Short mmCIF file of C-alpha atoms in Angstrom, two decimals:
data_model
loop_
_atom_site.label_atom_id
_atom_site.label_comp_id
_atom_site.label_asym_id
_atom_site.label_seq_id
_atom_site.Cartn_x
_atom_site.Cartn_y
_atom_site.Cartn_z
CA MET A 1 87.54 124.72 113.57
CA GLN A 2 88.85 124.40 117.13
CA THR A 3 85.26 124.44 118.38
CA ASP A 4 84.43 121.45 116.19
CA PHE A 5 87.65 119.62 117.09
CA PRO A 6 88.45 120.43 120.73
CA LEU A 7 91.53 118.95 122.39
CA VAL A 8 91.99 118.30 126.11
CA VAL A 9 95.23 116.92 127.58
CA VAL A 10 95.07 115.26 130.99
CA GLY A 11 98.42 114.52 132.63
CA ASP A 12 101.92 115.64 131.74
CA PRO A 13 102.89 114.86 128.12
CA GLY A 14 106.52 115.67 128.95
CA ARG A 15 108.76 115.38 125.89
CA ALA A 16 105.70 114.94 123.66
CA ALA A 17 104.19 118.30 124.66
CA GLU A 18 104.90 119.92 121.29
CA PHE A 19 103.83 116.86 119.32
CA VAL A 20 100.31 116.52 120.75
CA PRO A 21 99.00 119.77 119.23
CA LEU A 22 100.89 119.05 116.00
CA ALA A 23 99.27 115.63 115.62
CA HIS A 24 95.90 117.12 116.55
CA ARG A 25 96.29 119.82 113.91
CA CYS A 26 97.09 117.18 111.28
CA MET A 27 93.99 115.23 112.29
CA THR A 28 91.83 118.34 112.20
CA GLU A 29 93.03 119.39 108.76
CA LEU A 30 92.47 115.91 107.37
CA ALA A 31 88.99 115.58 108.90
CA THR A 32 88.06 119.03 107.62
CA ALA A 33 89.27 118.19 104.11
CA LEU A 34 87.05 115.10 104.22
CA HIS A 35 84.07 117.25 105.37
CA LEU A 36 83.67 115.24 108.55
CA PRO A 37 81.67 116.48 111.52
CA GLY A 38 83.59 117.38 114.68
CA ILE A 39 85.65 115.08 116.88
CA ALA A 40 86.44 115.85 120.52
CA ILE A 41 89.77 114.37 121.62
CA THR A 42 91.02 113.82 125.15
CA VAL A 43 94.62 112.66 125.52
CA ARG A 44 95.24 110.99 128.87
CA VAL A 45 98.83 110.44 129.96
CA VAL A 46 98.70 107.75 132.64
CA ASP A 47 100.97 105.70 134.87
CA ASP A 48 98.79 102.57 134.87
CA PHE A 49 98.18 102.11 131.16
CA VAL A 50 96.08 98.93 131.24
CA ALA A 51 93.83 100.18 134.05
CA ALA A 52 93.22 103.46 132.22
CA VAL A 53 92.32 101.66 128.99
CA LEU A 54 89.81 99.46 130.80
CA ASP A 55 88.37 102.45 132.65
CA ALA A 56 87.81 104.40 129.43
CA ALA A 57 86.27 101.36 127.74
CA ALA A 58 83.88 100.92 130.67
CA ARG A 59 82.76 104.55 130.41
CA GLY A 60 82.18 104.46 126.65
CA GLU A 61 78.95 103.78 124.80
CA LEU A 62 80.35 100.89 122.79
CA PRO A 63 80.47 97.30 124.06
CA ASN A 64 83.20 96.91 126.70
CA PHE A 65 85.93 94.50 125.58
CA GLY A 66 86.33 93.29 129.18
CA SER A 67 90.08 92.74 129.24
CA TYR A 68 93.12 94.25 127.59
CA ASP A 69 96.57 92.83 126.93
CA PRO A 70 99.13 95.34 125.58
CA GLU A 71 101.53 92.62 124.40
CA ARG A 72 101.75 92.30 120.63
CA VAL A 73 103.74 90.16 118.24
CA GLY A 74 106.74 92.41 117.70
CA GLY A 75 106.26 94.77 120.65
CA ILE A 76 104.10 96.18 123.43
CA ALA A 77 101.35 98.75 122.91
CA ALA A 78 101.88 102.05 124.72
CA ALA A 79 98.91 104.03 123.36
CA LYS A 80 95.29 103.11 122.72
CA ASN A 81 92.27 104.78 121.12
CA ILE A 82 88.96 104.36 122.92
CA VAL A 83 85.89 105.53 121.00
CA MET A 84 83.52 106.88 123.65
CA THR A 85 80.41 107.46 121.52
CA ALA A 86 78.76 105.32 118.86
CA ASP A 87 79.07 108.11 116.27
CA GLY A 88 82.82 108.47 116.81
CA SER A 89 82.49 112.10 117.90
CA VAL A 90 84.27 111.64 121.24
CA VAL A 91 87.57 109.76 121.51
CA GLU A 92 90.05 109.24 124.33
CA ILE A 93 93.67 108.49 123.50
CA ILE A 94 95.39 106.73 126.40
CA VAL A 95 99.18 107.10 126.46
CA ASP A 96 101.57 105.27 128.77
CA ALA A 97 103.59 107.86 130.73
CA GLY A 98 106.47 105.41 130.91
CA LEU A 99 106.92 105.60 127.15
CA LEU A 100 107.13 109.39 127.19
CA ALA A 101 109.76 109.28 129.93
CA ASP A 102 111.88 106.55 128.33
CA PRO A 103 115.15 108.15 127.09
CA ASP A 104 115.54 105.36 124.51
CA VAL A 105 112.35 106.50 122.77
CA THR A 106 113.38 109.19 120.29
CA PRO A 107 111.38 112.37 119.60
CA GLY A 108 110.71 110.99 116.13
CA HIS A 109 109.10 107.89 117.62
CA LEU A 110 106.93 110.03 119.91
CA LEU A 111 105.78 112.15 116.97
CA TRP A 112 104.98 109.09 114.86
CA LEU A 113 103.12 107.40 117.73
CA LEU A 114 100.88 110.43 118.19
CA LEU A 115 100.33 110.89 114.46
CA HIS A 116 99.26 107.24 114.28
CA GLU A 117 96.88 107.54 117.21
CA PHE A 118 95.32 110.72 115.86
CA MET A 119 94.55 109.00 112.55
CA HIS A 120 92.25 106.41 114.17
CA PRO A 121 89.55 108.99 115.04
CA VAL A 122 89.40 110.07 111.39
CA SER A 123 88.71 106.59 110.06
CA GLY A 124 86.35 105.93 112.96
CA ARG A 125 84.35 109.07 112.21
CA LEU A 126 84.26 108.17 108.52
CA ARG A 127 83.01 104.71 109.42
CA ALA A 128 80.25 106.08 111.66
CA THR A 129 79.25 108.64 109.04
CA CYS A 130 78.91 105.87 106.45
CA GLY A 131 76.89 103.77 108.89
CA THR A 132 78.84 100.62 108.09
CA ASP A 133 79.15 97.66 110.43
CA LEU A 134 82.52 96.16 109.69
CA THR A 135 81.89 92.97 111.64
CA THR A 136 79.20 91.87 109.19
CA SER A 137 78.83 91.73 105.42
CA PRO A 138 76.69 89.80 102.96
CA ASN A 139 79.95 88.23 101.78
CA SER A 140 81.27 87.38 105.26
CA ARG A 141 81.62 83.71 106.20
CA CYS A 142 83.53 83.96 109.47
CA ALA A 143 83.28 86.70 112.09
CA GLU A 144 86.68 85.86 113.59
CA ALA A 145 88.45 86.15 110.24
CA ARG A 146 86.72 89.44 109.51
CA LYS A 147 87.74 90.93 112.86
CA ILE A 148 91.36 89.95 112.21
CA ALA A 149 91.14 91.58 108.78
CA TYR A 150 89.60 94.74 110.21
CA ARG A 151 92.23 95.21 112.89
CA ALA A 152 95.13 94.65 110.49
CA LEU A 153 93.78 96.94 107.77
CA GLU A 154 93.00 99.68 110.28
CA GLU A 155 96.57 99.61 111.63
CA LEU A 156 97.94 99.59 108.09
CA ARG A 157 95.78 102.57 107.11
CA CYS A 158 96.77 104.63 110.15
CA ASP A 159 100.46 103.78 109.72
CA ARG A 160 100.30 104.79 106.07
CA LEU A 161 98.73 108.13 106.95
CA ALA A 162 101.03 108.73 109.91
CA GLY A 163 104.05 107.79 107.81
CA ALA A 164 103.08 110.26 105.09
CA LEU A 165 102.62 113.01 107.67
CA LEU A 166 105.93 112.10 109.29
CA THR A 167 107.83 112.72 106.05
CA GLN A 168 106.14 116.16 105.82
CA THR A 169 106.90 117.22 109.39
CA ALA A 170 110.26 115.63 110.31
CA THR A 171 113.69 115.23 108.76
CA VAL A 172 116.80 113.19 109.48
CA THR A 173 120.40 114.38 109.15
CA LEU A 174 122.68 111.94 107.33
CA ASP A 175 126.37 111.35 108.00
CA ASP A 176 127.35 113.74 105.21
CA GLY A 177 125.37 116.56 106.82
CA THR A 178 122.50 116.54 104.34
CA THR A 179 118.91 116.18 105.48
CA GLN A 180 116.12 113.99 104.15
CA PRO A 181 112.47 113.52 105.08
CA LEU A 182 112.13 111.00 107.91
CA THR A 183 110.45 107.83 106.65
CA LEU A 184 108.75 105.22 108.78
CA ALA A 185 111.28 102.61 107.64
CA ARG A 186 114.26 104.75 108.68
CA LEU A 187 112.62 105.72 111.97
CA ASN A 188 111.99 102.08 112.94
CA ASP A 189 115.08 100.62 111.26
CA LEU A 190 112.57 98.31 109.55
CA GLY A 191 111.72 96.94 112.99
CA TYR A 192 108.24 95.68 112.12
CA THR A 193 109.55 93.99 108.97
CA LEU A 194 112.36 92.28 110.88
CA SER A 195 109.79 91.15 113.47
CA VAL A 196 107.78 89.55 110.65
CA HIS A 197 110.88 87.70 109.49
CA ALA A 198 111.61 86.51 113.04
CA ALA A 199 108.02 85.33 113.47
CA LEU A 200 108.34 83.04 110.45
CA ASP A 201 110.57 80.72 112.50
CA ASP A 202 109.44 81.63 116.01
CA ARG A 203 105.71 81.30 115.40
CA VAL A 204 104.50 80.30 111.96
CA TYR A 205 106.58 77.37 110.71
CA PRO A 206 106.54 74.73 111.97
CA GLY A 207 104.47 76.14 114.87
CA TRP A 208 101.18 76.57 113.02
CA PRO A 209 101.08 73.20 111.24
CA ASP A 210 102.27 71.54 114.46
CA LEU A 211 99.29 73.10 116.25
CA VAL A 212 96.89 71.59 113.71
CA ASP A 213 98.55 68.20 114.01
CA GLN A 214 98.24 68.36 117.81
CA TYR A 215 94.47 68.28 117.26
CA ARG A 216 94.75 65.58 114.60
CA THR A 217 96.69 63.36 117.03
CA TRP A 218 94.16 63.90 119.85
CA GLN A 219 96.55 66.01 121.98
CA ILE A 220 94.22 69.05 122.16
CA PRO A 221 90.46 69.51 121.67
CA LEU A 222 88.98 71.27 118.64
CA GLU A 223 88.01 74.33 120.69
CA GLN A 224 91.62 74.87 121.76
CA LEU A 225 92.86 74.45 118.19
CA TRP A 226 90.40 77.09 116.99
CA ASN A 227 91.07 79.57 119.79
CA ASP A 228 94.85 79.22 119.49
CA LEU A 229 94.77 79.45 115.69
CA VAL A 230 92.62 82.59 115.70
CA HIS A 231 94.83 84.26 118.34
CA ALA A 232 98.05 83.34 116.53
CA THR A 233 96.73 84.51 113.17
CA ASP A 234 95.52 87.81 114.63
CA GLY A 235 98.95 88.65 116.01
CA VAL A 236 100.91 87.88 112.85
CA ILE A 237 98.44 89.43 110.39
CA ASN A 238 98.33 92.60 112.49
CA LEU A 239 102.13 92.72 112.43
CA LEU A 240 102.05 92.26 108.65
CA GLY A 241 99.87 95.36 108.38
CA ARG A 242 102.37 97.42 110.38
CA ALA A 243 105.31 96.08 108.36
CA GLN A 244 103.54 96.74 105.04
CA ALA A 245 103.30 100.46 105.78
CA GLU A 246 106.95 100.41 106.82
CA VAL A 247 108.31 98.92 103.58
CA GLU A 248 106.01 101.06 101.43
CA SER A 249 107.58 104.17 102.98
CA ILE A 250 110.80 103.37 101.10
CA GLY A 251 109.14 102.20 97.90
CA HIS A 252 109.17 98.45 98.50
CA ALA A 253 106.10 96.36 97.77
CA SER A 254 106.72 93.23 99.83
CA VAL A 255 107.40 92.65 103.52
CA PHE A 256 108.92 89.28 102.55
CA ARG A 257 111.87 90.69 100.62
CA GLY A 258 114.82 88.38 101.22
CA VAL A 259 112.77 85.58 102.83
CA GLU A 260 110.61 84.57 99.87
CA GLU A 261 111.76 80.93 100.03
CA HIS A 262 110.96 80.45 103.71
CA PRO A 263 108.31 77.68 104.06
CA ALA A 264 106.02 79.99 106.05
CA VAL A 265 106.06 82.45 103.15
CA ARG A 266 105.85 79.96 100.26
CA LEU A 267 103.17 77.77 101.81
CA TYR A 268 101.04 80.25 103.75
CA LEU A 269 101.69 83.93 104.19
CA GLY A 270 103.15 84.93 100.83
CA PRO A 271 100.24 84.14 98.50
CA VAL A 272 97.68 85.06 101.16
CA TRP A 273 99.12 88.52 101.97
CA GLN A 274 99.60 89.19 98.25
CA GLN A 275 95.83 88.97 97.82
CA VAL A 276 95.42 91.70 100.43
CA THR A 277 98.06 94.06 99.06
CA ASP A 278 96.78 93.65 95.50
CA ALA A 279 93.31 94.72 96.65
CA LEU A 280 94.65 97.68 98.62
CA ALA A 281 96.75 98.84 95.66
CA ARG A 282 93.53 99.50 93.79
CA GLN A 283 92.22 101.86 96.49
CA PRO A 284 93.28 105.26 97.87
CA ALA A 285 94.75 105.38 101.38
CA LEU A 286 91.67 107.21 102.61
CA ALA A 287 88.48 107.84 100.66
CA PRO A 288 85.83 110.49 101.39
CA ALA A 289 82.70 109.47 103.24
CA THR A 290 80.78 108.96 100.00
CA ALA A 291 83.10 106.11 99.02
CA PHE A 292 84.83 105.04 102.24
CA GLY A 293 82.27 102.51 103.43
CA ASP A 294 82.04 100.57 100.17
CA GLN A 295 85.79 100.56 99.64
CA GLU A 296 86.51 99.38 103.16
CA GLN A 297 83.96 96.59 102.88
CA GLN A 298 85.53 95.50 99.58
CA ALA A 299 89.00 95.43 101.15
CA LEU A 300 87.68 93.50 104.14
CA ASP A 301 85.94 90.97 101.88
CA VAL A 302 89.28 90.26 100.19
CA ALA A 303 91.23 90.16 103.47
CA GLU A 304 88.69 87.88 105.17
CA ALA A 305 88.76 85.48 102.22
CA ALA A 306 92.57 85.55 102.32
CA ILE A 307 92.61 84.58 106.00
CA LEU A 308 90.20 81.72 105.30
CA ASP A 309 92.56 80.66 102.50
CA LEU A 310 95.45 80.77 104.99
CA TRP A 311 93.62 78.48 107.40
CA GLN A 312 92.69 76.09 104.61
CA ARG A 313 96.38 75.85 103.65
CA LEU A 314 96.92 74.84 107.27
CA GLY A 315 94.27 72.14 106.90
CA VAL A 316 91.47 74.01 108.69
CA GLU A 317 88.45 74.63 106.48
CA VAL A 318 85.69 76.89 107.78
CA ALA A 319 82.39 75.59 106.42
CA VAL A 320 79.12 77.48 106.81
CA THR A 321 76.03 75.32 107.22
CA ASP A 322 72.40 75.92 108.17
CA ALA A 323 73.38 74.93 111.71
CA GLY A 324 76.23 77.44 111.82
CA MET A 325 79.97 77.25 111.34
CA ARG A 326 81.74 73.90 111.12
CA LEU A 327 85.48 73.20 111.08
CA ASN A 328 86.84 70.48 108.83
CA VAL A 329 90.43 69.62 109.75
CA ALA A 330 92.84 67.86 107.41
CA ALA A 331 96.61 67.57 107.06
CA PRO A 332 98.35 70.97 106.91
CA ALA A 333 100.61 71.82 104.01
CA ARG A 334 104.25 71.27 104.95
CA ASP A 335 107.57 71.78 103.25
CA ALA A 336 108.87 68.88 101.13
CA VAL A 337 108.00 65.80 103.22
CA GLN A 338 104.53 65.73 104.68
CA HIS A 339 104.43 64.40 108.24
CA ALA A 340 102.27 61.29 108.49
CA VAL A 341 99.60 61.38 111.15
CA SER A 342 98.29 58.10 112.50
#
C-alpha cells in the first residue's frame, strides 16, 4: 500500500507533523476502498507560498494557470493542490509555513486543512480514471459558468469528506467536561456561513445589480461587465460550497438560515443554490470510478444551469448562437422598486 501511495514531506511541518501522515493514511484508505491506482504525494512546506504554487504549476504536465491569487471571499488560501501529471498519479500539496507557525491556528484547524487537501487527489484520480473532461459537456452552454460550478462543487466535496473524517479523528471538550466529535461547524464557529451572510450586503446586493446597471448606463464596457460578473460570481459561489459543508456538519440544510428575506437571497442566491443542493442530495458524497464521472457531470450540468439562471436574474442572458456566445443585457431584478435606467 505504501509503495502505491508514497508520501514525501519537504520542509518542516512543525505543529502539523503528526497530522500529515494521519491525513495521508485517510487518503490512502479511501483511495484503496475505491480501487484507485496509486497516488504519489509530496507535501511542500514553504515560506513563499505564491511563488511555490507557481513553480509547481510550471513543472506540471497540465496547462499552467499563469498567475495565482490566494485571496478568497471569506479568507486567504494557505494550501494548494497542484496535479503534476495528467492521470492524477503525482500531486504536490503546497502549504504556507506561516500558517503552521501561527499560534492562532488551532491543531484542529491544521488537521482539517490537511484532511481537506488530501481529499483533492482522490477526486482527481477518480476523474482521470473516468476520463472525463469537466470543462466540456454536451449540455454545457457556457465554459465560464461550468468552471465556477466545478470549483465550488470540488471544494464542497472535499470539505464534506474532510469534515466526516474530522468527526472520526478529533473531539472537543465541552464546558461540562464531556467530549463530543469535532464538527466542521464547531471548528470554524460557522465562519464560512457568516462570511456568506456578510457577502450578501458587502458584495451581492446592491453590488451585483449596480454592476449590471453601470453597463446599461454606459459607464463600463460589456467586456468589463462580463469579466467582473464572472469573477464576483466565482468568489461567492465557491464560498457557498464551503459554507454548505459547514452547515451540513450540524444537520442544517441551508446556508441562508436566518437571512432568508435578504434581497440577495430572495432574488438571486436562494432559489439558485437550492437547485444545486437538491441535485447533490440525490448523490453520494463520493461514488466509485464506475459511477463517478456520470454523477459529477450530472451535478455540474445542474450547477452550470443554476449559475446561468443567477445571471439571468441579474439581467444578463447568455445566448449561444452559431457565431458563438452572445450576452443580452436587460434590467436586473431588484427589491421592491425597480431603478429606472435612462
